[in-house]
Structures are given as C-alpha cells and as structure tokens.
Amino acid sequence: IGVQLNFSQAQGQDFYVLEQNNPNPFVDETSIGFYLPKASSAVLTIRDVKGSLIYRIEGDYAKGRNQVTLSKAHLNTSGVFYYTLQTDAFTETRKMILTNK
C-alpha cells in the first residue's frame, strides 16, 4: 500500500481557508492566517466558551493569504476561545487556547 501525504500552502487555491492559530496554545501573542480566493470584506470574531463576544476585527482583505495578530491584551483573560472568520460566501470556526505561564 502506497501512502502519500501532501502538505501545501494555500497559494493559488480558489477556495477559502481559515488556518489554525499559531502558536496554539499561546501565552503572549498568536497569529491567525486565512486565505481568500478574491478580495473581500471579512469579520473575525473571538468568543469565549459561553459564546460571549470577546473581540471583533472587521476589514477589507486582499486576495490571497492574510494574517491577523492577537495579543493577550485583546482577550483580557486566559482560557479556551473560538474564532470565526465570516465573509459573504464563507464561515468557519476554530478553537484556540490562551495560557498563563
């Protein structure tokens, strides 16, 4: 049986991608990357496990890979959070963890 793994970047893709934040878990700062197949407006929201809105970033982003950097100051507390990227044609949510080391 031939097993092959192929890891590639979002370069040249024609679909939306919300990447896992890096690093995760994080202590001071983390980056959230995403790929847009066309320039568009997007909203990135951060919510706690109860669903309460903690932070919101709205902007116009270019076609291709984009990145948003968050610091612990944006979230005000440690714990588990869910971040959602939403455009007119796409919505996806991922989980991240802020720790107090």
Coordinates of C-alpha atoms in Angstrom, one line a residue:
I1 CA 0.0 0.0 0.0
G2 CA 1.4 3.3 -1.0
V3 CA 0.6 6.1 1.4
Q4 CA 1.4 9.7 0.4
L5 CA 0.9 12.8 2.4
N6 CA 0.9 16.1 0.6
F7 CA 1.2 19.4 2.6
S8 CA 0.8 22.5 0.6
Q9 CA 0.2 26.2 1.2
A10 CA -2.9 27.9 0.1
Q11 CA -1.1 29.6 -2.8
G12 CA -3.1 29.5 -6.0
Q13 CA -6.2 27.9 -4.5
D14 CA -9.6 29.1 -5.4
F15 CA -11.3 28.4 -2.1
Y16 CA -11.4 29.9 1.4
V17 CA -9.2 28.6 4.2
L18 CA -9.1 29.5 7.9
E19 CA -5.9 28.3 9.4
Q20 CA -5.2 27.2 12.9
N21 CA -3.8 30.0 15.0
N22 CA 0.0 29.7 15.6
P23 CA 1.2 29.1 18.2
N24 CA -1.6 27.3 19.9
P25 CA -1.8 27.3 22.9
F26 CA -0.2 30.8 23.3
V27 CA 1.0 33.0 26.1
D28 CA 1.5 36.5 24.8
E29 CA 0.6 36.6 21.1
T30 CA -0.8 34.4 18.3
S31 CA -1.4 34.8 14.6
I32 CA -4.4 33.7 12.6
G33 CA -3.9 33.2 8.9
F34 CA -6.6 32.8 6.3
Y35 CA -6.8 32.6 2.5
L36 CA -9.3 34.4 0.4
P37 CA -9.8 33.5 -3.3
K38 CA -10.8 37.1 -4.0
A39 CA -10.5 40.4 -2.3
S40 CA -13.4 40.9 0.1
S41 CA -14.6 42.2 3.4
A42 CA -14.3 39.8 6.4
V43 CA -15.1 39.8 10.0
L44 CA -13.0 37.8 12.6
T45 CA -14.8 37.3 15.9
I46 CA -13.4 35.8 19.1
R47 CA -15.8 34.2 21.5
D48 CA -15.4 32.5 24.9
V49 CA -16.8 29.1 25.6
K50 CA -20.1 30.6 26.7
G51 CA -20.5 32.3 23.3
S52 CA -19.9 35.8 24.6
L53 CA -18.2 38.1 22.1
I54 CA -14.7 39.0 23.4
Y55 CA -13.1 40.7 20.3
R56 CA -14.1 41.7 16.8
I57 CA -12.0 42.7 13.8
E58 CA -13.6 43.8 10.6
G59 CA -11.7 44.8 7.4
D60 CA -11.2 44.6 3.7
Y61 CA -8.6 42.0 2.8
A62 CA -6.7 41.3 -0.3
K63 CA -7.0 38.1 -2.5
G64 CA -4.6 35.5 -1.2
R65 CA -3.1 34.8 2.3
N66 CA -3.9 37.3 5.0
Q67 CA -2.9 37.3 8.7
V68 CA -4.2 38.9 11.9
T69 CA -2.1 39.0 15.1
L70 CA -3.8 38.9 18.5
S71 CA -2.3 39.6 21.9
K72 CA -3.4 38.5 25.3
A73 CA -4.4 42.2 25.9
H74 CA -7.2 41.8 23.3
L75 CA -8.7 38.9 25.2
N76 CA -8.3 40.1 28.8
T77 CA -8.3 36.5 30.3
S78 CA -6.9 33.1 29.7
G79 CA -8.8 30.1 28.6
V80 CA -10.4 28.4 25.6
F81 CA -11.7 30.7 22.8
Y82 CA -13.4 30.1 19.5
Y83 CA -12.5 32.3 16.5
T84 CA -14.8 32.6 13.5
L85 CA -14.0 34.1 10.0
Q86 CA -17.0 35.3 8.1
T87 CA -17.4 36.6 4.6
D88 CA -20.3 36.9 2.3
A89 CA -19.6 33.4 1.0
F90 CA -17.7 31.6 3.8
T91 CA -17.9 31.0 7.6
E92 CA -15.6 28.8 9.6
T93 CA -14.7 28.4 13.3
R94 CA -11.6 27.1 15.1
K95 CA -10.5 26.7 18.7
M96 CA -7.6 28.4 20.4
I97 CA -6.1 28.4 23.9
L98 CA -4.5 31.3 25.9
T99 CA -2.5 30.1 28.9
N100 CA -0.9 31.9 31.9
K101 CA 2.6 30.6 32.0

